[in-house]
PDB file of C-alpha atoms in Angstrom:
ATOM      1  CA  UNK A   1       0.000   0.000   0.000  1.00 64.00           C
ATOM      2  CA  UNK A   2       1.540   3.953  -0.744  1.00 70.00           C
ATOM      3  CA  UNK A   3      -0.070   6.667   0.833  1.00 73.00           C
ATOM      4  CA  UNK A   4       0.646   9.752  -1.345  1.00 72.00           C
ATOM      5  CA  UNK A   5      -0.763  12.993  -2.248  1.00 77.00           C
ATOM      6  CA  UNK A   6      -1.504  11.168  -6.044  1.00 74.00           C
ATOM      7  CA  UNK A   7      -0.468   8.944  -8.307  1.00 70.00           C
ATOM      8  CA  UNK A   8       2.734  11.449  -9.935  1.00 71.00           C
ATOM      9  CA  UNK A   9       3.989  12.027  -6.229  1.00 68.00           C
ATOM     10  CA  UNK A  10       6.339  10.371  -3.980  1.00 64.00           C
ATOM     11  CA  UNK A  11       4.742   9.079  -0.831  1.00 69.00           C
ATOM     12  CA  UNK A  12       5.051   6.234   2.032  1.00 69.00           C
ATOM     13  CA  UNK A  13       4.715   2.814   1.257  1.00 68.00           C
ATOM     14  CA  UNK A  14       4.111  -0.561   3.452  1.00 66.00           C
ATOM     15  CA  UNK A  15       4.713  -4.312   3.193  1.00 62.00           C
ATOM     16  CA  UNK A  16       4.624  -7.658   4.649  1.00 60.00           C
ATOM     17  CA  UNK A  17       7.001  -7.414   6.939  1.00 58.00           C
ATOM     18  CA  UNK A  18       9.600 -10.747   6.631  1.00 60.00           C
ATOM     19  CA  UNK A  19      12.068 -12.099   9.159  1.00 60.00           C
ATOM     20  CA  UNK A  20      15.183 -10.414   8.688  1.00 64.00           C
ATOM     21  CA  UNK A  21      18.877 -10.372   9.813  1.00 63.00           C
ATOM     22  CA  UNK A  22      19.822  -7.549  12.486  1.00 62.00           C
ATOM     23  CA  UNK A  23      22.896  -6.199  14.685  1.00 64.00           C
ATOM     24  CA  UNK A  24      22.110  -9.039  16.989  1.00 65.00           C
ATOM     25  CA  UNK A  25      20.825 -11.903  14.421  1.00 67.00           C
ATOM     26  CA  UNK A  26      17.436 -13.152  12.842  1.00 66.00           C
ATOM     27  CA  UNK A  27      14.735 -10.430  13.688  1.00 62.00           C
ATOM     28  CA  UNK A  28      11.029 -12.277  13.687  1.00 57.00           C
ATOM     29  CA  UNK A  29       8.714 -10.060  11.494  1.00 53.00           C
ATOM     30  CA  UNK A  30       6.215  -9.542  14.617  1.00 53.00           C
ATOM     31  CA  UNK A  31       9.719  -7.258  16.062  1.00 52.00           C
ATOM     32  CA  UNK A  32      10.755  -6.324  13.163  1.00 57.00           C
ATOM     33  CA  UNK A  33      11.228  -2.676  12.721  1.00 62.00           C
ATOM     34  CA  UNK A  34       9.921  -0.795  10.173  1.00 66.00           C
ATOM     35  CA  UNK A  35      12.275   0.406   7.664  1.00 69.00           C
ATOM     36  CA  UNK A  36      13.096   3.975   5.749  1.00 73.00           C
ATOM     37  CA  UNK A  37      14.350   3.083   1.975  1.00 79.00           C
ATOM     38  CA  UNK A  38      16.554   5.876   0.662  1.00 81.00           C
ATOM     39  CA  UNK A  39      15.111   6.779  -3.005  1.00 79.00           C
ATOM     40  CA  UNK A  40      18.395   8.058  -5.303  1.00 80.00           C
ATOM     41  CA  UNK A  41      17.686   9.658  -8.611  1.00 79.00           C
ATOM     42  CA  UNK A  42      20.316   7.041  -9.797  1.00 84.00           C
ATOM     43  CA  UNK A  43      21.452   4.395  -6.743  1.00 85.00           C
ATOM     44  CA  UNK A  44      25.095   4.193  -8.178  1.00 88.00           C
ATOM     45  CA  UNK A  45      25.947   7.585  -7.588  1.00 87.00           C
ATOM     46  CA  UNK A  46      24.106   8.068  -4.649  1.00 85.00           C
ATOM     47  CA  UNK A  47      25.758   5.300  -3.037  1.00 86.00           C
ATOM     48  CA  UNK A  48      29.449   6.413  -2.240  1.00 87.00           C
ATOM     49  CA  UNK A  49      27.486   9.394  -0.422  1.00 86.00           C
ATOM     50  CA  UNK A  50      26.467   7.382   2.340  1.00 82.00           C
ATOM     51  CA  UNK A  51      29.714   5.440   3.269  1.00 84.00           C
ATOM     52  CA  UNK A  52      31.470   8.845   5.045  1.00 87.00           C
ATOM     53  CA  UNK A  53      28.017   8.279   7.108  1.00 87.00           C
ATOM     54  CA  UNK A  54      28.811   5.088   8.379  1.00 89.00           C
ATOM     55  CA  UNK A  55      26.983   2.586   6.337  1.00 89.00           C
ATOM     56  CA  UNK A  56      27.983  -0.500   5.173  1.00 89.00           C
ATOM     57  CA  UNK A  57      27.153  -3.232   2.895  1.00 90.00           C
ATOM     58  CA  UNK A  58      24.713  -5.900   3.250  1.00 87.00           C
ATOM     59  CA  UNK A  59      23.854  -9.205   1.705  1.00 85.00           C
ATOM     60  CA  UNK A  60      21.318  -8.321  -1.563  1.00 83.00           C
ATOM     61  CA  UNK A  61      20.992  -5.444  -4.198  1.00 86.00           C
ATOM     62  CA  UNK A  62      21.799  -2.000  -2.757  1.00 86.00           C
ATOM     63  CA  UNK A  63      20.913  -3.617   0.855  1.00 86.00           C
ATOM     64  CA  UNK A  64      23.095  -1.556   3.843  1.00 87.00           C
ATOM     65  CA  UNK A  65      23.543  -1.069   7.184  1.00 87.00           C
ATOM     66  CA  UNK A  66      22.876   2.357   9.218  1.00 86.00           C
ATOM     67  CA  UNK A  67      25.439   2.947  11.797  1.00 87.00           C
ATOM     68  CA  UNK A  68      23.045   1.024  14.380  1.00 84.00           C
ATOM     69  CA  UNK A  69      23.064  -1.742  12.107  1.00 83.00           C
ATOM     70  CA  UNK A  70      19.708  -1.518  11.171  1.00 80.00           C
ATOM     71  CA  UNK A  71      18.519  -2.175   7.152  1.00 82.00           C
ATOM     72  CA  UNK A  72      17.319   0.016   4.786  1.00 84.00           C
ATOM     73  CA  UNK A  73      17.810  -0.133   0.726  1.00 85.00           C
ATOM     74  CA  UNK A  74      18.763   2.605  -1.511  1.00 86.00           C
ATOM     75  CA  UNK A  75      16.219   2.212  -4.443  1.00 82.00           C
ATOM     76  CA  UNK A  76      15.730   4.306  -7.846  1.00 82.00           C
ATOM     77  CA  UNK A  77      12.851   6.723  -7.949  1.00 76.00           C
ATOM     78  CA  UNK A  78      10.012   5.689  -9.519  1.00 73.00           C
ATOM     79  CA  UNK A  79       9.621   7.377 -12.765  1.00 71.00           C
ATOM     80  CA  UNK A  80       6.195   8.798 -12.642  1.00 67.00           C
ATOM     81  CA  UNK A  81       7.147  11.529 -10.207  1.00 63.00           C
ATOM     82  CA  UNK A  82       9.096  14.585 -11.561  1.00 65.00           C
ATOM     83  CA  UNK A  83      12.784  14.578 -10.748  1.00 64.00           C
ATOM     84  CA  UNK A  84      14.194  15.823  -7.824  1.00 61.00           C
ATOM     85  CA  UNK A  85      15.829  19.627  -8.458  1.00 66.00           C
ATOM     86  CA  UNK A  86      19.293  19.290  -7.512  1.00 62.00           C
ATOM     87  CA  UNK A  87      20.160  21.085  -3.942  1.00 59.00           C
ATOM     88  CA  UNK A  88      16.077  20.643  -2.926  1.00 50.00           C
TER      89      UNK A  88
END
């Protein structure tokens, strides 16, 4: 589900919630927390941005670490919104 202002906007969006691997080991999805994806205008470039913040790699496609160790992906903006102006 994405709750957004319409259909050519950014917004929030939810899943199923699946186990998945923290700081400490295999979370359960009922303590799972939820997670904040990063959208990048393109993920490749936005990527060496984040290591000087302490992230690191994780196991799957543009999967990382924040410095608490918890997940979050960097994923490419959809392309019915309009880009993001540079500096905003």
């Amino acid at each position: 589900m994405v709750v957004a202002v319409n259909d050519t906007s950014s917004g929030l969006a939810f899943q199923l919630a699946q186990a998945t691997t923290g700081p400490h080991g295999l979370i359960p999805p009922c303590l799972s927390r939820p997670t904040l994806d990063v959208m990048a205008e393109d993920v490749a470039l936005a990527e060496p941005v984040y290591w000087p913040l302490g992230t690191r790699k994780l196991d799957g496609e543009n999967v990382y670490a924040d410095p608490a160790g918890h997940p979050f992906c960097l994923i490419p903006r959809p392309g019915w919104p309009p880009p993001i102006p540079a500096g905003g």
